[in-house]
mmCIF file of C-alpha atoms in Angstrom:
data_model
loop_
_atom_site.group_PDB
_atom_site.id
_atom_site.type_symbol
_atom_site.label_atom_id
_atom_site.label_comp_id
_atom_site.label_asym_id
_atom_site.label_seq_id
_atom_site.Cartn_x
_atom_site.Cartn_y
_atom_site.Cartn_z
ATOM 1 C CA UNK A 15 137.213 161.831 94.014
ATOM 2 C CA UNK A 16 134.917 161.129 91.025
ATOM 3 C CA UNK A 17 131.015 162.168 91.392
ATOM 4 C CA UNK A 18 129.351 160.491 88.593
ATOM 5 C CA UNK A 19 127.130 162.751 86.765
ATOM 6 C CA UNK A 20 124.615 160.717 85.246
ATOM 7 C CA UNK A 21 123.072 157.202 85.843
ATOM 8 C CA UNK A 22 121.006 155.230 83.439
ATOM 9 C CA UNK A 23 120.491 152.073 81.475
ATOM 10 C CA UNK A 24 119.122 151.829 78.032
ATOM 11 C CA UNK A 25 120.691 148.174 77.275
ATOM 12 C CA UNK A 26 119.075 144.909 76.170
ATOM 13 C CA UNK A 27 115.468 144.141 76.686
ATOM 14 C CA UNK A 28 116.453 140.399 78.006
ATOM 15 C CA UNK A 29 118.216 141.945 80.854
ATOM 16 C CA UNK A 30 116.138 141.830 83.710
ATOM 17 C CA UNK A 31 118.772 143.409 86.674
ATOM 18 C CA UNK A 32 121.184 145.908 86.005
ATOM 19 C CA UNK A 33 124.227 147.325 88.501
ATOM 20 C CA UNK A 34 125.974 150.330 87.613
ATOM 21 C CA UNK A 35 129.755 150.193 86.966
ATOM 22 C CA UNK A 36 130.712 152.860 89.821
ATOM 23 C CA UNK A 37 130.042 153.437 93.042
ATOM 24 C CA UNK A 38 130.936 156.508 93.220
ATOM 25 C CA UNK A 39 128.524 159.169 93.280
ATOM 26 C CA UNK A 40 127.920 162.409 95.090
ATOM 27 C CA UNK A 41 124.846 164.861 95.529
ATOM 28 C CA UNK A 42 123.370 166.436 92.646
ATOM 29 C CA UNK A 43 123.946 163.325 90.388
ATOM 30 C CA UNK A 44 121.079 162.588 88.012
ATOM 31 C CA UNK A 45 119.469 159.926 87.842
ATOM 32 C CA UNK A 46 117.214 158.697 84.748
ATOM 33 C CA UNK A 47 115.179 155.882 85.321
ATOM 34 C CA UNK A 48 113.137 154.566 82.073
ATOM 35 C CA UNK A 49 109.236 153.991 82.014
ATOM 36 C CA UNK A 50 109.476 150.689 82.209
ATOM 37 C CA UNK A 51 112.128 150.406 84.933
ATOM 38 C CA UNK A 52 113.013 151.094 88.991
ATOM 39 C CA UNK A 53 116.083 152.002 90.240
ATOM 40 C CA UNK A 54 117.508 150.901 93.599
ATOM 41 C CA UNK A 55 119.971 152.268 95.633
ATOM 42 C CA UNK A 56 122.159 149.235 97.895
ATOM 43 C CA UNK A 57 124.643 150.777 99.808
ATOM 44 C CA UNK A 58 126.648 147.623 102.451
ATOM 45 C CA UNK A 59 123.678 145.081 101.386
ATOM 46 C CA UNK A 60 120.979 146.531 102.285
ATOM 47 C CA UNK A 61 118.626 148.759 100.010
ATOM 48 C CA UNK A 62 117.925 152.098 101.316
ATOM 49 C CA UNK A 63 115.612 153.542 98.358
ATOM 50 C CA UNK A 64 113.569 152.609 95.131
ATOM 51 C CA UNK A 65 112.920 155.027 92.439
ATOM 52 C CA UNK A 66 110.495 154.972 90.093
ATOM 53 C CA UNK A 67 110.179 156.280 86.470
ATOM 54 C CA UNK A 68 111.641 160.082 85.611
ATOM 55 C CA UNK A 69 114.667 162.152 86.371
ATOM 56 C CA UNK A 70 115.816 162.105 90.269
ATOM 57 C CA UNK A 71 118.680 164.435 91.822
ATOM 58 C CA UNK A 72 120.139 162.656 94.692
ATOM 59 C CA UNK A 73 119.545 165.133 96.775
ATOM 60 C CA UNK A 74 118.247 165.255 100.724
ATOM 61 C CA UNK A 75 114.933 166.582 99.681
ATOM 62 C CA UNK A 76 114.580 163.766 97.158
ATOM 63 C CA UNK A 77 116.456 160.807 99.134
ATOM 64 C CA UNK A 78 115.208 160.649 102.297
ATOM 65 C CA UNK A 79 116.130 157.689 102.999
ATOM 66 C CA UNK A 80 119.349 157.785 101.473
ATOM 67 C CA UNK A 81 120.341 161.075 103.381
ATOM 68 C CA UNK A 82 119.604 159.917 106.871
ATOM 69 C CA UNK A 83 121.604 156.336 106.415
ATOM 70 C CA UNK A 84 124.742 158.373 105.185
ATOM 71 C CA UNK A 85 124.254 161.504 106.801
ATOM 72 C CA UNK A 86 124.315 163.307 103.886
ATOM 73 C CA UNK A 87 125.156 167.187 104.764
ATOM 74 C CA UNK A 88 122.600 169.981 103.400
ATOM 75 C CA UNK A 89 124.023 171.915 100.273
ATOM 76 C CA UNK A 90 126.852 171.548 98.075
ATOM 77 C CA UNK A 91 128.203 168.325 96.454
ATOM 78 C CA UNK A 92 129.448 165.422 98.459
ATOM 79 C CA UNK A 93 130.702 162.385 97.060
ATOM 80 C CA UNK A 94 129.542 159.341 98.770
ATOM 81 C CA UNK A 95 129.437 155.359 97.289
ATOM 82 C CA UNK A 96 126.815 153.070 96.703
ATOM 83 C CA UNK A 97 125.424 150.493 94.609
ATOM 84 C CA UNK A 98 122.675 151.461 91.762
ATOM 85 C CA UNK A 99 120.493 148.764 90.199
ATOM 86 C CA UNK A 100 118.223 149.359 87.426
ATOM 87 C CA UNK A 101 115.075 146.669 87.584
ATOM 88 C CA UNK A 102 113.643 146.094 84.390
ATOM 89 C CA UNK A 103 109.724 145.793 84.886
ATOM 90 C CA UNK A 104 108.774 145.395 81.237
ATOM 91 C CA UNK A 105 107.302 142.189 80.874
ATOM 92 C CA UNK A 106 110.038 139.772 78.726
ATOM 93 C CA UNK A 107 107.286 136.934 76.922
ATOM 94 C CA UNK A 108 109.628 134.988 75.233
ATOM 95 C CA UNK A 109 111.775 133.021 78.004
ATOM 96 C CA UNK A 110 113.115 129.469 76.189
ATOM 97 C CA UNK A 111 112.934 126.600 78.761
ATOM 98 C CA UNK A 112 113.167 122.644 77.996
ATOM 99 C CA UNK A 113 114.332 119.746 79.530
ATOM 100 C CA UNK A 114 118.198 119.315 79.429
ATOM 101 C CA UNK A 115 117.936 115.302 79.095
ATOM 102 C CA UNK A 116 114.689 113.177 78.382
ATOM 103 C CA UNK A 117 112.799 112.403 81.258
ATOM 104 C CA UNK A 118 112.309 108.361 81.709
ATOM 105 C CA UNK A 119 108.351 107.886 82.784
ATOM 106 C CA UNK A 120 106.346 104.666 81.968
ATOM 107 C CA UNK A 121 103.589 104.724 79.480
ATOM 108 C CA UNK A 122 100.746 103.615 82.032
ATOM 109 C CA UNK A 123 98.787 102.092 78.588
ATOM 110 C CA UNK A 124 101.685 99.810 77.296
ATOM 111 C CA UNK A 125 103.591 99.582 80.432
ATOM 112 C CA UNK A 126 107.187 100.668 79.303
ATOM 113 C CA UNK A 127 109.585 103.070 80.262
ATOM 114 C CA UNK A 128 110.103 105.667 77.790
ATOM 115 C CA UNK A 129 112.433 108.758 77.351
ATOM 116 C CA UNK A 130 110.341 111.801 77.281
ATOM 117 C CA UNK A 131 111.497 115.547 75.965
ATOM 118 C CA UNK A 132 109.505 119.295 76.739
ATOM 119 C CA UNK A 133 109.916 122.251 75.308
ATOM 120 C CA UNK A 134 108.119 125.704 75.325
ATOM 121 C CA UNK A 135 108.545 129.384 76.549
ATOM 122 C CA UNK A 136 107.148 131.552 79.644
ATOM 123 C CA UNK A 137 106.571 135.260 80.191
ATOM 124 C CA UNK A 138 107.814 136.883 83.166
ATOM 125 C CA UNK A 139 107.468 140.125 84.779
ATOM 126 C CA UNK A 140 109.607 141.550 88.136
ATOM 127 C CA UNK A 141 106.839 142.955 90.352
ATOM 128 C CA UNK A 142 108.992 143.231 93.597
ATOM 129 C CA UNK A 143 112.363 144.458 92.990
ATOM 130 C CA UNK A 144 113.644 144.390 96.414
ATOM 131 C CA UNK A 145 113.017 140.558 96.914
ATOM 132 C CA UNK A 146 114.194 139.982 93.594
ATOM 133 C CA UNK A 147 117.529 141.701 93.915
ATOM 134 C CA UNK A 148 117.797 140.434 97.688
ATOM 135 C CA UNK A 149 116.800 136.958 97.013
ATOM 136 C CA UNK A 150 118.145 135.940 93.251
ATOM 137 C CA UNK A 151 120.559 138.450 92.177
ATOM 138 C CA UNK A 152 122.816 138.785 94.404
ATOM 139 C CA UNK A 153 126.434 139.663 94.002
ATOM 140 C CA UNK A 154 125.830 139.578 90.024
ATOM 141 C CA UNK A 155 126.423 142.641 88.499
ATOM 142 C CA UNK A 156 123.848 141.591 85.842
ATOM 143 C CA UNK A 157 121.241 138.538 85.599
ATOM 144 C CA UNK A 158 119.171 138.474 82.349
ATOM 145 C CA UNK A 159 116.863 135.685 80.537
ATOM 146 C CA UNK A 160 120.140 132.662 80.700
ATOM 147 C CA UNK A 161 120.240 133.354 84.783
ATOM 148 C CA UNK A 162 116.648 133.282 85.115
ATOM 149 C CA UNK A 163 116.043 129.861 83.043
ATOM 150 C CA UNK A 164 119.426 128.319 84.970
ATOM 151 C CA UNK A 165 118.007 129.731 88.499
ATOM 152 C CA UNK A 166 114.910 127.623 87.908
ATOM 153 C CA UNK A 167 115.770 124.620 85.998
ATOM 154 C CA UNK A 168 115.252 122.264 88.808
ATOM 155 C CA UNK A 169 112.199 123.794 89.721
ATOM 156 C CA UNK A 170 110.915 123.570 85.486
ATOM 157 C CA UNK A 171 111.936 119.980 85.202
ATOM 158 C CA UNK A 172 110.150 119.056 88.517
ATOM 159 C CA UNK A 173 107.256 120.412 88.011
ATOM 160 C CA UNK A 174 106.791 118.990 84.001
ATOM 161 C CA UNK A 175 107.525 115.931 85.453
ATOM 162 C CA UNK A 176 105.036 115.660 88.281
ATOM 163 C CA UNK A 177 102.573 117.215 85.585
ATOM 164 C CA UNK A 178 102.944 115.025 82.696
ATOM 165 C CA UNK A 179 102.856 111.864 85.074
ATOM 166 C CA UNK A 180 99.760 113.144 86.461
ATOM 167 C CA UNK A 181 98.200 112.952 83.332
ATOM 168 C CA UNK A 182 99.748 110.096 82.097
ATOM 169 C CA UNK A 183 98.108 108.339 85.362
ATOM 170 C CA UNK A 184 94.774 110.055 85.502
ATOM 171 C CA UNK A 185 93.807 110.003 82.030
ATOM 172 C CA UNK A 186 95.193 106.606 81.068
ATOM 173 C CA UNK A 187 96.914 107.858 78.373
ATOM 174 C CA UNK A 188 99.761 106.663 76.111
ATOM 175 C CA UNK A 189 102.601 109.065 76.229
ATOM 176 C CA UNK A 190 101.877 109.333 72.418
ATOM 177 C CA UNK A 191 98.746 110.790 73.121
ATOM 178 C CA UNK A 192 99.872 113.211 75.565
ATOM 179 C CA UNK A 193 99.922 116.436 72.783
ATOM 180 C CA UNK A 194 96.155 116.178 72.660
ATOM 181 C CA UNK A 195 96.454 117.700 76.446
ATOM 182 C CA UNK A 196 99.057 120.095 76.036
ATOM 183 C CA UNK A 197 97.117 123.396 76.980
ATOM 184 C CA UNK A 198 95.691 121.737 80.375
ATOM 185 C CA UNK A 199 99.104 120.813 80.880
ATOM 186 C CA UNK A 200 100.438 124.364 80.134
ATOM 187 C CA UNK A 201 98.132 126.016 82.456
ATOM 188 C CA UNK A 202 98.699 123.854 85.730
ATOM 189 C CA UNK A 203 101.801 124.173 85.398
ATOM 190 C CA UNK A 204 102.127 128.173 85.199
ATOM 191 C CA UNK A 205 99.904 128.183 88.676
ATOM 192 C CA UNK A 206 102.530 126.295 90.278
ATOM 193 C CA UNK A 207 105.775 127.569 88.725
ATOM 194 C CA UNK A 208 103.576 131.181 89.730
ATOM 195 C CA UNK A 209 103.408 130.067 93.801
ATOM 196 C CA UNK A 210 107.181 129.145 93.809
ATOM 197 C CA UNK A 211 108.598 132.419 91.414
ATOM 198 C CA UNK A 212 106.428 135.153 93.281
ATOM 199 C CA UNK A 213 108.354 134.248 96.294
ATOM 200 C CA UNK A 214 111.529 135.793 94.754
ATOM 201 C CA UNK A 215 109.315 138.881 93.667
ATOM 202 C CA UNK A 216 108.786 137.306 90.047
ATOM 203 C CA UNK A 217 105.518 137.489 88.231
ATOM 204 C CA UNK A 218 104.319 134.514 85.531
ATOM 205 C CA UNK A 219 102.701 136.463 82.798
ATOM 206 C CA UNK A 220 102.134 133.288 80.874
ATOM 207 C CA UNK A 221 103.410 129.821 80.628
ATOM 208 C CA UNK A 222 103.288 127.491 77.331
ATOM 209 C CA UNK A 223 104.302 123.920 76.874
ATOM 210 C CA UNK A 224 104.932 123.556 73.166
ATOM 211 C CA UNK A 225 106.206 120.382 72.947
ATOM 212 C CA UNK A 226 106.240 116.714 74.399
ATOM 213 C CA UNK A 227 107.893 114.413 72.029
ATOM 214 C CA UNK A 228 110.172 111.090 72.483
ATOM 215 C CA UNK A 229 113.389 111.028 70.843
ATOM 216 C CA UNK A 230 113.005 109.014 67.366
ATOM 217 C CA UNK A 231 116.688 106.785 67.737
ATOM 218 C CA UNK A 232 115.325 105.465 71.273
ATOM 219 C CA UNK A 233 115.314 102.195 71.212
ATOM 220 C CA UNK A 234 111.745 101.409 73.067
ATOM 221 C CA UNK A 235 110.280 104.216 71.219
ATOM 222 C CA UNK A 236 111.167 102.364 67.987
ATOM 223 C CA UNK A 237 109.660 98.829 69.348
ATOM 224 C CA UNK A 238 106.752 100.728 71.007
ATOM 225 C CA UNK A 239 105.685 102.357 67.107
ATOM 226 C CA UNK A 240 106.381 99.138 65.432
ATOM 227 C CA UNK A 241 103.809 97.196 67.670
ATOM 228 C CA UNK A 242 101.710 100.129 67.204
ATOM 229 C CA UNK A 243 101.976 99.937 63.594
ATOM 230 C CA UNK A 244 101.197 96.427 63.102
ATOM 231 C CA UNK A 245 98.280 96.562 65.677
ATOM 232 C CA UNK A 246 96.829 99.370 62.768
ATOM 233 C CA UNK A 247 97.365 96.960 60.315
ATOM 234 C CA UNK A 248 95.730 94.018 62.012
ATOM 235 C CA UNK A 249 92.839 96.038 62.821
ATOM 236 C CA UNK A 250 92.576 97.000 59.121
ATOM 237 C CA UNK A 251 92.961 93.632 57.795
ATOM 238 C CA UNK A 252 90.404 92.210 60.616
ATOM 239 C CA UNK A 253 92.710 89.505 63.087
ATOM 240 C CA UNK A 254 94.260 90.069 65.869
ATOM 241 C CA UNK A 255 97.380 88.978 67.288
ATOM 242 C CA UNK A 256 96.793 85.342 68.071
ATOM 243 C CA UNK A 257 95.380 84.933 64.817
ATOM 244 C CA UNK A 258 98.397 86.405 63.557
ATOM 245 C CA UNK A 259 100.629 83.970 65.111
ATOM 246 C CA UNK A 260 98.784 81.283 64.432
ATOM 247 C CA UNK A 261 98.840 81.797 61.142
ATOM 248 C CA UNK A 262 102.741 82.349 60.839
ATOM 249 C CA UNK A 263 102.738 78.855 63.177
ATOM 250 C CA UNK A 264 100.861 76.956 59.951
ATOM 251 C CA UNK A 265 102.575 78.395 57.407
ATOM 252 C CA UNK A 266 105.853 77.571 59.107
ATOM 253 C CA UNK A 267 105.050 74.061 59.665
ATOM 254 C CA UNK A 268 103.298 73.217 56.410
ATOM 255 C CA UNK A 269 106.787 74.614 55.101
ATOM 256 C CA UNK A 270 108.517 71.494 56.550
ATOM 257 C CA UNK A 271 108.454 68.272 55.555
ATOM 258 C CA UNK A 272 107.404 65.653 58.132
ATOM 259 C CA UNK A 273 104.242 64.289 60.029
ATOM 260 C CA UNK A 274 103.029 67.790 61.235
ATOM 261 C CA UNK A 275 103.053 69.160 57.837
ATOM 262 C CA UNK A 276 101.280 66.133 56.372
ATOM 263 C CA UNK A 277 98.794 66.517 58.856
ATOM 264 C CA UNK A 278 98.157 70.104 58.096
ATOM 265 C CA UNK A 279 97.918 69.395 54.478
ATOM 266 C CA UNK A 280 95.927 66.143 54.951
ATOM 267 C CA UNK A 281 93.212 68.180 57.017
ATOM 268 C CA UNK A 282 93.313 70.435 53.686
ATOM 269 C CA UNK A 283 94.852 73.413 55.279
ATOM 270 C CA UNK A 284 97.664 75.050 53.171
ATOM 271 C CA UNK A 285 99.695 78.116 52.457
ATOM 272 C CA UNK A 286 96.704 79.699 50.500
ATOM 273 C CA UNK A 287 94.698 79.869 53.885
ATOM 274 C CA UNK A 288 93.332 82.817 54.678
ATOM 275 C CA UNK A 289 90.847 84.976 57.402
ATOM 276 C CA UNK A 290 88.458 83.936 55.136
ATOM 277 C CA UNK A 291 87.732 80.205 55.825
ATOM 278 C CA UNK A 292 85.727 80.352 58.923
ATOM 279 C CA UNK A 293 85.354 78.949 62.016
ATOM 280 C CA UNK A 294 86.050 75.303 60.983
ATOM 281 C CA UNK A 295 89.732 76.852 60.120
ATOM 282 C CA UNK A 296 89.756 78.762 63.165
ATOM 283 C CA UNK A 297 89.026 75.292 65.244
ATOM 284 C CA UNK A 298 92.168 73.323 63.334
ATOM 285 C CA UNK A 299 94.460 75.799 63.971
ATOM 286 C CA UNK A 300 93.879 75.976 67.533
ATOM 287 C CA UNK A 301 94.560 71.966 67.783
ATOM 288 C CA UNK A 302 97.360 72.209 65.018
ATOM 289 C CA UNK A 303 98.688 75.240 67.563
ATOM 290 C CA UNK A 304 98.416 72.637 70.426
ATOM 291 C CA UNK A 305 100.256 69.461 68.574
ATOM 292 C CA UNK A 306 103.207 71.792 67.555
ATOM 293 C CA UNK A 307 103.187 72.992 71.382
ATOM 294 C CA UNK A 308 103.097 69.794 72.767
ATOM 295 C CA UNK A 309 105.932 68.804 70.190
ATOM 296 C CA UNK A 310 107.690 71.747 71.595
ATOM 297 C CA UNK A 311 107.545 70.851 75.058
ATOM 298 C CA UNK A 312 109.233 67.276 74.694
ATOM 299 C CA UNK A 313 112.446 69.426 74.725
ATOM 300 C CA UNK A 314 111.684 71.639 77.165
ATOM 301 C CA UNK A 315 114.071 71.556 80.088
ATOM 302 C CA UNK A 316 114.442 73.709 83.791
ATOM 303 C CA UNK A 317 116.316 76.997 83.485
ATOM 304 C CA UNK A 318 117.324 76.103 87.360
ATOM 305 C CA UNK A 319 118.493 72.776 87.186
ATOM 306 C CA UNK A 320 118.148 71.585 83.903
ATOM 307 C CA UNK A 321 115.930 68.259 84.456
ATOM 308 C CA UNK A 322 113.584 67.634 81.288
ATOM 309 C CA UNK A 323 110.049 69.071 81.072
ATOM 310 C CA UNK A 324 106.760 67.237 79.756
ATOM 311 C CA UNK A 325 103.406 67.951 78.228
ATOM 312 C CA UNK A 326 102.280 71.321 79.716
ATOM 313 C CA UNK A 327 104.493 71.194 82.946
ATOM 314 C CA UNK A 328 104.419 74.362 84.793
ATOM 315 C CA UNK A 329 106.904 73.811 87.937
ATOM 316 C CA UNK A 330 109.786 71.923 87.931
ATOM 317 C CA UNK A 331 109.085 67.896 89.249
ATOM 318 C CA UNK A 332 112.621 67.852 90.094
ATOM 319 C CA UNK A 333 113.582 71.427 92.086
ATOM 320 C CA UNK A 334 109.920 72.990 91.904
ATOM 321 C CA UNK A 335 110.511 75.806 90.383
ATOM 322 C CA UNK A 336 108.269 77.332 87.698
ATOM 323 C CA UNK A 337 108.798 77.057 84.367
ATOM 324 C CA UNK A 338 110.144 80.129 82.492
ATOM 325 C CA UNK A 339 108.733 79.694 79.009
ATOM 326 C CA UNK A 340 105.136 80.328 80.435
ATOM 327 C CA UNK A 341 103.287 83.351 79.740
ATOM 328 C CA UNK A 342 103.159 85.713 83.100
ATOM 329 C CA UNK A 343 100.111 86.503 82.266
ATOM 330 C CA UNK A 344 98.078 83.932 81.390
ATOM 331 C CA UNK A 345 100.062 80.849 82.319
ATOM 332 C CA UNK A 346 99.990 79.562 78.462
ATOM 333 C CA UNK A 347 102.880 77.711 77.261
ATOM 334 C CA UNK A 348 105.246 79.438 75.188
ATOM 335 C CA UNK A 349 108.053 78.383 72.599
ATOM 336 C CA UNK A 350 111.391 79.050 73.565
ATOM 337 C CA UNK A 351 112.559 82.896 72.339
ATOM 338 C CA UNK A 352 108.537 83.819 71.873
ATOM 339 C CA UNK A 353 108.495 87.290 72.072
ATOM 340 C CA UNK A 354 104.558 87.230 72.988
ATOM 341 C CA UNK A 355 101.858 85.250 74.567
ATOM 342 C CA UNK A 356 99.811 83.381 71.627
ATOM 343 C CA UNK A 357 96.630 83.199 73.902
ATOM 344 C CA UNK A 358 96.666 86.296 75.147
ATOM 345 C CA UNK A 359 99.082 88.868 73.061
ATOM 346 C CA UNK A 360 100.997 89.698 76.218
ATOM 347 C CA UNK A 361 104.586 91.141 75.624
ATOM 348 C CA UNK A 362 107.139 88.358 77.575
ATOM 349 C CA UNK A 363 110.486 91.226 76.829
ATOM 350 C CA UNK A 364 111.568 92.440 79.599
ATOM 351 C CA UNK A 365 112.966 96.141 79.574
ATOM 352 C CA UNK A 366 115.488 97.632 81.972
ATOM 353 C CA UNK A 367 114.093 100.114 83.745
ATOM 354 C CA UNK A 368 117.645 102.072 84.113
ATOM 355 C CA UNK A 369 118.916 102.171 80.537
ATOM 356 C CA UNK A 370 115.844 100.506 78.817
ATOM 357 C CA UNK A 371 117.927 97.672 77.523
ATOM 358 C CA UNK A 372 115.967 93.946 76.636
ATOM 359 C CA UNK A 373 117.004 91.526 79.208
ATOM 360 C CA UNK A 374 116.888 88.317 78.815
ATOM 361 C CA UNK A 375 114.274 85.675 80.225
ATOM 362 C CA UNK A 376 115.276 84.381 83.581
ATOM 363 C CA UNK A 377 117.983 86.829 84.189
ATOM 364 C CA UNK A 378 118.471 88.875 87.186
ATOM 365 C CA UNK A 379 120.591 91.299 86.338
ATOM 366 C CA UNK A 380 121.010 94.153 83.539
ATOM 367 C CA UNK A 381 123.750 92.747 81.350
ATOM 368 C CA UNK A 382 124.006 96.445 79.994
ATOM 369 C CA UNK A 383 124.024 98.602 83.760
ATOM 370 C CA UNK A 384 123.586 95.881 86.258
ATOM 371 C CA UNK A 385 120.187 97.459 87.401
ATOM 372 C CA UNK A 386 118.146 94.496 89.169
ATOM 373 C CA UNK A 387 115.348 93.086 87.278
ATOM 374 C CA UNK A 388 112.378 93.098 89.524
ATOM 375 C CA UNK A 389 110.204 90.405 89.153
#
């Protein structure tokens, strides 16, 4: 039988748990355990020594532990088997983690559901080897950083998760904003991923969040920057978004040819308005606003069953139910395919919350997943 000689490990620093090939080993075999490492002796499943740094001869003087478990005989050399696994202890700082998909959350400022991607690295250190090998390694004959990182996913996406929310919600915070929080956010979360990895023996040196970004091609991302974008410039330019709209309204109409257009130009209102003109302009608009609304609604008819609406009808005379094209905010009447309230600025698209599709007013179902729209 074959009594290995010599046992040691000088392989890569990412590996964190070593087992040597062969079992077979007898007394008088060396064994050289780095500074930075333990060695542990399994032998059935269950560990019968550790070793610290230095050079150790399995012997009964040395092994203790080891001799009275296999009844190890005094003198000469006798082969017996069991399992050596060299712990590295050095502390490994540069562990990759980030989220394998986006996480969906909802943007507690705008109110929409948005993908969400995290990225960063954590430092680890094995200060328990027996729980470590017991509890996480296994029947592996090696685990480095990959098994680590793939061990705790569940528990790293969790925890980001619940973290990022919780500061979404408590500060009341776009998910835009969220970078300007990134340390706080790095250093509740290595507390917590601490409690749950020093239960397998595993120390958190450090813990960084580098990263919290929303993928660029997402489709409510895109819509979400764009409203952003022209908020900036309506803030720059000094209106805001009812102005805005009523000034597309006018321009439109004096456009056409017909009585509302002569009225517009008759009351000396033209394309060459501007924010300019005061609050006599401001007052016209409003009632031009309201004629073109009222002209609107003489072809307004009931989503449900299709009687003909009136004036600034809110419910259905016919089935009673309300009227779609009102704002669900507000209640102001809206022109059919009006992407946002005039009065108040409020958003009327409606997002799925599954695969963040627009649905369409008055529908009930996804016509992208099926997902129920909830009211």
């Amino acid at each position: 039988m074959a009594i290995v000689e010599v046992l040691k490990y000088d392989g890569k620093k990412d590996v964190l748990a070593w087992k040597y090939p062969s079992q077979e080993l007898g007394t008088w075999t060396q064994v050289i355990v780095n500074e930075s490492q333990e060695a542990v002796f399994v032998k059935e499943g269950k560990i019968l020594d550790v070793l610290g740094p230095g050079r150790h001869t399995l012997s009964t003087e040395n092994i203790p532990i080891l001799s009275k478990l296999i009844n190890l005989p005094f003198g000469g050399r006798t082969p017996f088997t069991a399992e050596v696994w060299f712990i590295n202890r050095a502390h490994i700082i540069d562990v990759k983690w980030g989220t394998p998909s986006p996480i969906q959350l909802q943007d507690p400022k705008y109110k929409v559901f948005i993908p969400v991607r995290s990225f960063g690295q954590f430092g680890v250190q094995i200060n328990d080897a027996k729980s470590f090998l017991t509890k996480i390694v296994g029947t592996l004959n090696i685990f480095d950083q990959t098994e680590l990182v793939n061990y705790f996913r569940g528990l790293l996406v969790s925890k980001i998760k619940d973290n990022i929310s919780t500061y979404l919600i408590e500060k009341q915070i776009s998910i835009l904003e969220i970078n300007a929080f990134i340390n706080e956010i790095s250093d509740g979360l290595k507390e917590e991923i601490q409690t749950e990895m020093s239960k397998y023996g595993i120390n958190v040196v450090n813990f960084y969040v580098t990263s919290i970004d929303t993928p660029e091609e997402d489709t409510s991302v895109k819509k979400l920057k764009d409203a952003l974008a022209k908020k900036a410039e309506m803030d720059i330019v000094g209106f805001n978004y009812t102005q805005e709209r009523s000034f597309d309204t006018l321009e439109g109409a004096a456009k056409n040819e017909g009585s509302i257009g002569s009225n517009i130009m008759g009351a000396g209102i033209g394309l060459g308005m501007g924010v300019n003109m005061g609050g006599m302009v401001t007052e016209q608009m409003k009632d031009v606003t309201k004629n073109i609304s009222i002209s609107n609604n003489e072809e307004r008819r009931c989503s449900n069953c299709n009687a003909q609406l009136s004036g600034n009808q809110k419910f259905c005379s016919e089935c009673g139910k309300p009227v779609d094209d009102i704002c669900s905010n507000c209640g102001a009447i809206l022109r059919k395919g009006q992407k946002f309230c005039p009065e108040c600025g409020k958003s009327q698209i409606v997002i799925c919350k599954k695969c963040n599709k627009e649905i369409e007013k008055g529908e009930k179902f996804c016509s992208n997943c099926g997902e129920k729209v909830e009211n």
